[in-house]
Amino acid sequence: DTEVTQTPKHLVMGMTNKKSLKCEQHMGHRAMYWYKQKAKKPPELMFVYSYEKLSINESVPSRFSPECPNSSLLNLHLHALQPEDSALYLCASSQGRDPYKDEQYFGPGTRLTVT
Amino acid sequence: QQPVQSPQAVILREGEDAVINCSSSKALYSVHWYRQKHGEAPVFLMILLKGGEQKGHEKISASFNEKKQQSSLYLTASQLSYSGTYFCGTPDLTGTASKLTFGTGTRLQVTL
């Protein structure tokens, strides 16, 4: 099974709402990632978890809060977002053994709209 | 720093060939290539490593010039299914994790 699943597929939220994005993989991967992608732009890295520990935070605003409850799950908690946060949020995973050789497997993404 | 890709966009007729280039301003140990179809997730194509090792798609070829910090993806006898946006990615090791920085992207459209 080489699938990364993400829920929900679409999310519309107001600026005062609190919501969470979920990501799951069952490939035994130990590195998991959150990316943000705007239309016609490449994915931009937000967070990296390596062996369930937050390893990289790309200076993301605190209104985005990641969580890795176990090696298969990754959450992104959203609070007090701004309209400019509307984007496609992609989750990915990789083996976590060799960053130069490990390919990343991406989920289908969550299309987020902030109103 | 973000790798720069060229061309930004290309339109091909089915059966034609294309080359997509990726250029980095920093020394590279490996280059990753992904394809993203409209409305879908990026899909891994291949990885090229310093020293000539490759990993990935059998029907796609690529080159990696470590000295010039460049990589090229060669799409031969293109098919309609090749349409999409192609991204190169350059990994950086930060502690125990890697950060993959994607290039600017090349939009490829294959027509009949």
PDB file of C-alpha atoms in Angstrom:
ATOM      1  CA  ASP A   1       0.000   0.000   0.000  1.00  0.00           C
ATOM      2  CA  THR A   2       1.668   3.203  -1.203  1.00  0.00           C
ATOM      3  CA  GLU A   3      -1.186   5.513  -0.325  1.00  0.00           C
ATOM      4  CA  VAL A   4      -1.257   8.641   1.766  1.00  0.00           C
ATOM      5  CA  THR A   5      -4.778   9.671   2.709  1.00  0.00           C
ATOM      6  CA  GLN A   6      -5.963  13.110   3.723  1.00  0.00           C
ATOM      7  CA  THR A   7      -9.234  14.335   5.162  1.00  0.00           C
ATOM      8  CA  PRO A   8     -11.216  16.360   4.468  1.00  0.00           C
ATOM      9  CA  LYS A   9     -10.861  16.891   0.718  1.00  0.00           C
ATOM     10  CA  HIS A  10     -12.391  20.343   0.929  1.00  0.00           C
ATOM     11  CA  LEU A  11     -12.757  22.708   3.873  1.00  0.00           C
ATOM     12  CA  VAL A  12     -14.361  26.107   4.121  1.00  0.00           C
ATOM     13  CA  MET A  13     -13.833  27.924   7.382  1.00  0.00           C
ATOM     14  CA  GLY A  14     -14.326  31.375   8.831  1.00  0.00           C
ATOM     15  CA  MET A  15     -11.487  33.353  10.342  1.00  0.00           C
ATOM     16  CA  THR A  16     -12.642  32.584  13.885  1.00  0.00           C
ATOM     17  CA  ASN A  17     -13.061  28.838  13.394  1.00  0.00           C
ATOM     18  CA  LYS A  18     -10.867  26.023  14.651  1.00  0.00           C
ATOM     19  CA  LYS A  19     -10.442  23.037  12.384  1.00  0.00           C
ATOM     20  CA  SER A  20      -7.984  20.197  11.818  1.00  0.00           C
ATOM     21  CA  LEU A  21      -6.556  18.518   8.754  1.00  0.00           C
ATOM     22  CA  LYS A  22      -5.681  14.841   9.010  1.00  0.00           C
ATOM     23  CA  CYS A  23      -3.141  12.721   7.174  1.00  0.00           C
ATOM     24  CA  GLU A  24      -2.477   8.983   7.427  1.00  0.00           C
ATOM     25  CA  GLN A  25      -0.011   6.529   5.907  1.00  0.00           C
ATOM     26  CA  HIS A  26       0.596   2.843   6.483  1.00  0.00           C
ATOM     27  CA  MET A  27       3.870   2.396   4.630  1.00  0.00           C
ATOM     28  CA  GLY A  28       5.997   2.389   7.767  1.00  0.00           C
ATOM     29  CA  HIS A  29       7.460   5.749   6.816  1.00  0.00           C
ATOM     30  CA  ARG A  30       9.122   7.679   9.628  1.00  0.00           C
ATOM     31  CA  ALA A  31       9.197  11.131   8.031  1.00  0.00           C
ATOM     32  CA  MET A  32       6.021  13.105   7.380  1.00  0.00           C
ATOM     33  CA  TYR A  33       5.582  16.540   5.876  1.00  0.00           C
ATOM     34  CA  TRP A  34       3.066  19.350   5.502  1.00  0.00           C
ATOM     35  CA  TYR A  35       3.220  21.529   2.407  1.00  0.00           C
ATOM     36  CA  LYS A  36       1.179  24.527   1.323  1.00  0.00           C
ATOM     37  CA  GLN A  37       0.536  25.041  -2.390  1.00  0.00           C
ATOM     38  CA  LYS A  38      -0.961  28.111  -4.006  1.00  0.00           C
ATOM     39  CA  ALA A  39      -2.377  27.972  -7.518  1.00  0.00           C
ATOM     40  CA  LYS A  40       0.264  27.583 -10.245  1.00  0.00           C
ATOM     41  CA  LYS A  41       3.063  27.563  -7.665  1.00  0.00           C
ATOM     42  CA  PRO A  42       5.270  24.760  -6.347  1.00  0.00           C
ATOM     43  CA  PRO A  43       4.557  23.188  -2.967  1.00  0.00           C
ATOM     44  CA  GLU A  44       6.154  25.077  -0.079  1.00  0.00           C
ATOM     45  CA  LEU A  45       7.366  23.134   2.926  1.00  0.00           C
ATOM     46  CA  MET A  46       5.738  24.025   6.243  1.00  0.00           C
ATOM     47  CA  PHE A  47       6.705  21.308   8.729  1.00  0.00           C
ATOM     48  CA  VAL A  48       8.699  18.082   8.852  1.00  0.00           C
ATOM     49  CA  TYR A  49       8.285  15.357  11.443  1.00  0.00           C
ATOM     50  CA  SER A  50      11.046  12.801  11.735  1.00  0.00           C
ATOM     51  CA  TYR A  51      10.406   9.804  13.983  1.00  0.00           C
ATOM     52  CA  GLU A  52       7.403  11.607  15.474  1.00  0.00           C
ATOM     53  CA  LYS A  53       9.453  14.647  16.451  1.00  0.00           C
ATOM     54  CA  LEU A  54       9.087  18.064  14.858  1.00  0.00           C
ATOM     55  CA  SER A  55      12.347  18.538  12.982  1.00  0.00           C
ATOM     56  CA  ILE A  56      11.690  21.469  10.701  1.00  0.00           C
ATOM     57  CA  ASN A  57       9.353  24.434  11.097  1.00  0.00           C
ATOM     58  CA  GLU A  58       9.691  26.808   8.168  1.00  0.00           C
ATOM     59  CA  SER A  59       8.781  29.901  10.185  1.00  0.00           C
ATOM     60  CA  VAL A  60       5.100  29.116   9.858  1.00  0.00           C
ATOM     61  CA  PRO A  61       2.683  31.404  11.769  1.00  0.00           C
ATOM     62  CA  SER A  62       1.428  30.002  15.058  1.00  0.00           C
ATOM     63  CA  ARG A  63      -2.133  29.841  13.741  1.00  0.00           C
ATOM     64  CA  PHE A  64      -0.928  26.592  12.148  1.00  0.00           C
ATOM     65  CA  SER A  65      -0.123  23.931  14.743  1.00  0.00           C
ATOM     66  CA  PRO A  66       1.144  20.499  13.673  1.00  0.00           C
ATOM     67  CA  GLU A  67       0.807  17.316  15.657  1.00  0.00           C
ATOM     68  CA  CYS A  68       2.128  13.798  15.119  1.00  0.00           C
ATOM     69  CA  PRO A  69       0.251  11.452  17.491  1.00  0.00           C
ATOM     70  CA  ASN A  70       2.042   8.360  16.165  1.00  0.00           C
ATOM     71  CA  SER A  71       4.164   7.209  13.253  1.00  0.00           C
ATOM     72  CA  SER A  72       1.159   6.816  10.939  1.00  0.00           C
ATOM     73  CA  LEU A  73      -0.772   9.986  11.659  1.00  0.00           C
ATOM     74  CA  LEU A  74      -0.156  13.660  11.105  1.00  0.00           C
ATOM     75  CA  ASN A  75      -2.523  16.472  11.968  1.00  0.00           C
ATOM     76  CA  LEU A  76      -2.529  20.173  11.201  1.00  0.00           C
ATOM     77  CA  HIS A  77      -4.606  22.261  13.581  1.00  0.00           C
ATOM     78  CA  LEU A  78      -5.913  25.532  12.213  1.00  0.00           C
ATOM     79  CA  HIS A  79      -7.053  28.531  14.245  1.00  0.00           C
ATOM     80  CA  ALA A  80      -7.789  32.145  13.402  1.00  0.00           C
ATOM     81  CA  LEU A  81      -6.704  31.797   9.797  1.00  0.00           C
ATOM     82  CA  GLN A  82      -6.556  34.623   7.300  1.00  0.00           C
ATOM     83  CA  PRO A  83      -8.013  34.649   3.768  1.00  0.00           C
ATOM     84  CA  GLU A  84      -4.470  34.473   2.353  1.00  0.00           C
ATOM     85  CA  ASP A  85      -4.111  31.060   3.993  1.00  0.00           C
ATOM     86  CA  SER A  86      -6.515  29.651   1.419  1.00  0.00           C
ATOM     87  CA  ALA A  87      -4.545  27.035  -0.518  1.00  0.00           C
ATOM     88  CA  LEU A  88      -4.094  23.333  -1.161  1.00  0.00           C
ATOM     89  CA  TYR A  89      -2.493  21.655   1.852  1.00  0.00           C
ATOM     90  CA  LEU A  90      -0.522  18.565   0.975  1.00  0.00           C
ATOM     91  CA  CYS A  91       0.733  15.878   3.279  1.00  0.00           C
ATOM     92  CA  ALA A  92       3.631  13.648   2.277  1.00  0.00           C
ATOM     93  CA  SER A  93       5.692  10.861   3.764  1.00  0.00           C
ATOM     94  CA  SER A  94       9.031   9.197   3.114  1.00  0.00           C
ATOM     95  CA  GLN A  95      11.062   6.399   4.623  1.00  0.00           C
ATOM     96  CA  GLY A  96      13.143   8.818   6.664  1.00  0.00           C
ATOM     97  CA  ARG A  97      16.391   6.885   6.148  1.00  0.00           C
ATOM     98  CA  ASP A  98      18.251   8.917   3.558  1.00  0.00           C
ATOM     99  CA  PRO A  99      16.853  12.315   2.561  1.00  0.00           C
ATOM    100  CA  TYR A 100      18.931  12.360  -0.598  1.00  0.00           C
ATOM    101  CA  LYS A 101      17.514   9.039  -1.813  1.00  0.00           C
ATOM    102  CA  ASP A 102      14.059   8.847  -0.246  1.00  0.00           C
ATOM    103  CA  GLU A 103      11.171   9.692  -2.505  1.00  0.00           C
ATOM    104  CA  GLN A 104       8.150  11.412  -1.035  1.00  0.00           C
ATOM    105  CA  TYR A 105       4.627  10.080  -1.401  1.00  0.00           C
ATOM    106  CA  PHE A 106       1.966  12.753  -1.442  1.00  0.00           C
ATOM    107  CA  GLY A 107      -1.637  12.649  -0.371  1.00  0.00           C
ATOM    108  CA  PRO A 108      -4.385  14.167  -2.556  1.00  0.00           C
ATOM    109  CA  GLY A 109      -4.477  17.314  -0.455  1.00  0.00           C
ATOM    110  CA  THR A 110      -7.091  19.360   1.351  1.00  0.00           C
ATOM    111  CA  ARG A 111      -8.424  22.379  -0.527  1.00  0.00           C
ATOM    112  CA  LEU A 112      -8.858  25.036   2.166  1.00  0.00           C
ATOM    113  CA  THR A 113     -10.874  28.211   1.717  1.00  0.00           C
ATOM    114  CA  VAL A 114     -10.868  30.834   4.470  1.00  0.00           C
ATOM    115  CA  THR A 115     -13.777  33.277   4.340  1.00  0.00           C
TER     116      THR A 115
ATOM    117  CA  GLN B   1      17.099  28.976  -2.592  1.00  0.00           C
ATOM    118  CA  GLN B   2      14.551  27.806  -5.114  1.00  0.00           C
ATOM    119  CA  PRO B   3      15.843  25.973  -8.207  1.00  0.00           C
ATOM    120  CA  VAL B   4      14.926  27.613 -11.504  1.00  0.00           C
ATOM    121  CA  GLN B   5      13.313  25.528 -14.227  1.00  0.00           C
ATOM    122  CA  SER B   6      13.114  26.135 -17.947  1.00  0.00           C
ATOM    123  CA  PRO B   7      11.066  26.381 -19.994  1.00  0.00           C
ATOM    124  CA  GLN B   8       8.171  27.683 -17.907  1.00  0.00           C
ATOM    125  CA  ALA B   9       5.689  26.040 -20.242  1.00  0.00           C
ATOM    126  CA  VAL B  10       5.746  23.890 -23.345  1.00  0.00           C
ATOM    127  CA  ILE B  11       3.107  22.510 -25.695  1.00  0.00           C
ATOM    128  CA  LEU B  12       3.852  19.319 -27.611  1.00  0.00           C
ATOM    129  CA  ARG B  13       2.057  17.176 -30.092  1.00  0.00           C
ATOM    130  CA  GLU B  14       1.797  13.527 -29.148  1.00  0.00           C
ATOM    131  CA  GLY B  15       4.980  11.715 -30.103  1.00  0.00           C
ATOM    132  CA  GLU B  16       7.259  14.740 -29.844  1.00  0.00           C
ATOM    133  CA  ASP B  17      10.157  15.067 -27.431  1.00  0.00           C
ATOM    134  CA  ALA B  18      10.821  17.617 -24.709  1.00  0.00           C
ATOM    135  CA  VAL B  19      13.603  18.546 -22.331  1.00  0.00           C
ATOM    136  CA  ILE B  20      12.995  20.218 -18.986  1.00  0.00           C
ATOM    137  CA  ASN B  21      15.903  21.850 -17.203  1.00  0.00           C
ATOM    138  CA  CYS B  22      16.512  22.532 -13.535  1.00  0.00           C
ATOM    139  CA  SER B  23      19.266  24.803 -12.309  1.00  0.00           C
ATOM    140  CA  SER B  24      20.370  25.399  -8.734  1.00  0.00           C
ATOM    141  CA  SER B  25      22.569  28.086  -7.217  1.00  0.00           C
ATOM    142  CA  LYS B  26      23.944  25.705  -4.597  1.00  0.00           C
ATOM    143  CA  ALA B  27      25.902  22.466  -4.619  1.00  0.00           C
ATOM    144  CA  LEU B  28      23.688  19.427  -5.051  1.00  0.00           C
ATOM    145  CA  TYR B  29      23.960  15.878  -3.835  1.00  0.00           C
ATOM    146  CA  SER B  30      20.779  14.739  -5.536  1.00  0.00           C
ATOM    147  CA  VAL B  31      17.878  16.017  -7.609  1.00  0.00           C
ATOM    148  CA  HIS B  32      14.308  14.751  -7.388  1.00  0.00           C
ATOM    149  CA  TRP B  33      11.673  14.992 -10.130  1.00  0.00           C
ATOM    150  CA  TYR B  34       7.899  15.000  -9.604  1.00  0.00           C
ATOM    151  CA  ARG B  35       4.897  15.442 -11.895  1.00  0.00           C
ATOM    152  CA  GLN B  36       1.635  16.986 -10.780  1.00  0.00           C
ATOM    153  CA  LYS B  37      -1.496  16.717 -12.878  1.00  0.00           C
ATOM    154  CA  HIS B  38      -4.139  19.390 -12.525  1.00  0.00           C
ATOM    155  CA  GLY B  39      -6.063  18.950  -9.285  1.00  0.00           C
ATOM    156  CA  GLU B  40      -3.950  16.001  -8.172  1.00  0.00           C
ATOM    157  CA  ALA B  41      -1.022  15.347  -5.850  1.00  0.00           C
ATOM    158  CA  PRO B  42       2.591  15.408  -7.040  1.00  0.00           C
ATOM    159  CA  VAL B  43       3.831  11.976  -8.075  1.00  0.00           C
ATOM    160  CA  PHE B  44       7.431  10.840  -7.779  1.00  0.00           C
ATOM    161  CA  LEU B  45       9.248  10.273 -11.081  1.00  0.00           C
ATOM    162  CA  MET B  46      12.906   9.801 -10.288  1.00  0.00           C
ATOM    163  CA  ILE B  47      15.914  10.718  -8.196  1.00  0.00           C
ATOM    164  CA  LEU B  48      19.376  11.345  -9.571  1.00  0.00           C
ATOM    165  CA  LEU B  49      22.302  11.131  -7.211  1.00  0.00           C
ATOM    166  CA  LYS B  50      25.839  12.392  -7.275  1.00  0.00           C
ATOM    167  CA  GLY B  51      28.002   9.717  -8.779  1.00  0.00           C
ATOM    168  CA  GLY B  52      25.483   8.585 -11.352  1.00  0.00           C
ATOM    169  CA  GLU B  53      23.058   6.485  -9.322  1.00  0.00           C
ATOM    170  CA  GLN B  54      19.408   6.800 -10.392  1.00  0.00           C
ATOM    171  CA  LYS B  55      16.173   5.633  -8.912  1.00  0.00           C
ATOM    172  CA  GLY B  56      12.729   5.762 -10.412  1.00  0.00           C
ATOM    173  CA  HIS B  57      10.622   5.639 -13.531  1.00  0.00           C
ATOM    174  CA  GLU B  58      11.916   3.268 -16.202  1.00  0.00           C
ATOM    175  CA  LYS B  59      10.341   5.135 -19.112  1.00  0.00           C
ATOM    176  CA  ILE B  60      11.747   8.538 -18.209  1.00  0.00           C
ATOM    177  CA  SER B  61      15.376   9.521 -18.510  1.00  0.00           C
ATOM    178  CA  ALA B  62      17.266  12.332 -16.892  1.00  0.00           C
ATOM    179  CA  SER B  63      20.735  13.655 -16.391  1.00  0.00           C
ATOM    180  CA  PHE B  64      22.515  15.301 -13.490  1.00  0.00           C
ATOM    181  CA  ASN B  65      25.547  17.535 -13.906  1.00  0.00           C
ATOM    182  CA  GLU B  66      26.952  17.977 -10.421  1.00  0.00           C
ATOM    183  CA  LYS B  67      29.562  20.526 -11.425  1.00  0.00           C
ATOM    184  CA  LYS B  68      27.056  22.771 -13.168  1.00  0.00           C
ATOM    185  CA  GLN B  69      24.423  22.132 -10.462  1.00  0.00           C
ATOM    186  CA  GLN B  70      21.921  21.278 -13.167  1.00  0.00           C
ATOM    187  CA  SER B  71      19.586  18.452 -14.048  1.00  0.00           C
ATOM    188  CA  SER B  72      17.540  17.762 -17.160  1.00  0.00           C
ATOM    189  CA  LEU B  73      14.480  15.566 -17.643  1.00  0.00           C
ATOM    190  CA  TYR B  74      14.030  14.000 -21.075  1.00  0.00           C
ATOM    191  CA  LEU B  75      10.524  13.121 -22.233  1.00  0.00           C
ATOM    192  CA  THR B  76      10.626  11.156 -25.467  1.00  0.00           C
ATOM    193  CA  ALA B  77       7.735  10.123 -27.688  1.00  0.00           C
ATOM    194  CA  SER B  78       5.381  12.071 -25.452  1.00  0.00           C
ATOM    195  CA  GLN B  79       1.933  10.729 -24.655  1.00  0.00           C
ATOM    196  CA  LEU B  80      -1.212  12.568 -23.610  1.00  0.00           C
ATOM    197  CA  SER B  81      -0.683  11.197 -20.105  1.00  0.00           C
ATOM    198  CA  TYR B  82       2.578  13.163 -19.816  1.00  0.00           C
ATOM    199  CA  SER B  83       0.632  16.419 -19.487  1.00  0.00           C
ATOM    200  CA  GLY B  84       1.045  18.150 -16.155  1.00  0.00           C
ATOM    201  CA  THR B  85       3.419  20.355 -14.227  1.00  0.00           C
ATOM    202  CA  TYR B  86       6.908  19.026 -13.649  1.00  0.00           C
ATOM    203  CA  PHE B  87       8.878  20.038 -10.578  1.00  0.00           C
ATOM    204  CA  CYS B  88      12.466  19.344  -9.724  1.00  0.00           C
ATOM    205  CA  GLY B  89      13.340  19.261  -6.051  1.00  0.00           C
ATOM    206  CA  THR B  90      16.609  19.662  -4.191  1.00  0.00           C
ATOM    207  CA  PRO B  91      16.954  18.130  -0.727  1.00  0.00           C
ATOM    208  CA  ASP B  92      18.799  19.705   2.178  1.00  0.00           C
ATOM    209  CA  LEU B  93      19.668  17.741   5.259  1.00  0.00           C
ATOM    210  CA  THR B  94      18.693  19.552   8.453  1.00  0.00           C
ATOM    211  CA  GLY B  95      19.448  17.512  11.518  1.00  0.00           C
ATOM    212  CA  THR B  96      17.693  14.208  11.082  1.00  0.00           C
ATOM    213  CA  ALA B  97      15.188  15.416   8.516  1.00  0.00           C
ATOM    214  CA  SER B  98      15.297  16.610   4.954  1.00  0.00           C
ATOM    215  CA  LYS B  99      13.861  19.705   3.428  1.00  0.00           C
ATOM    216  CA  LEU B 100      12.872  19.386  -0.220  1.00  0.00           C
ATOM    217  CA  THR B 101      12.808  22.699  -2.064  1.00  0.00           C
ATOM    218  CA  PHE B 102      10.797  22.510  -5.258  1.00  0.00           C
ATOM    219  CA  GLY B 103      11.760  24.334  -8.429  1.00  0.00           C
ATOM    220  CA  THR B 104       9.659  26.935 -10.200  1.00  0.00           C
ATOM    221  CA  GLY B 105       7.847  24.302 -12.286  1.00  0.00           C
ATOM    222  CA  THR B 106       7.353  23.557 -15.988  1.00  0.00           C
ATOM    223  CA  ARG B 107       3.834  23.175 -17.376  1.00  0.00           C
ATOM    224  CA  LEU B 108       3.703  20.574 -20.137  1.00  0.00           C
ATOM    225  CA  GLN B 109       0.702  20.084 -22.374  1.00  0.00           C
ATOM    226  CA  VAL B 110       0.584  17.244 -24.878  1.00  0.00           C
ATOM    227  CA  THR B 111      -2.021  17.511 -27.618  1.00  0.00           C
ATOM    228  CA  LEU B 112      -3.232  15.199 -30.362  1.00  0.00           C
TER     229      LEU B 112
END
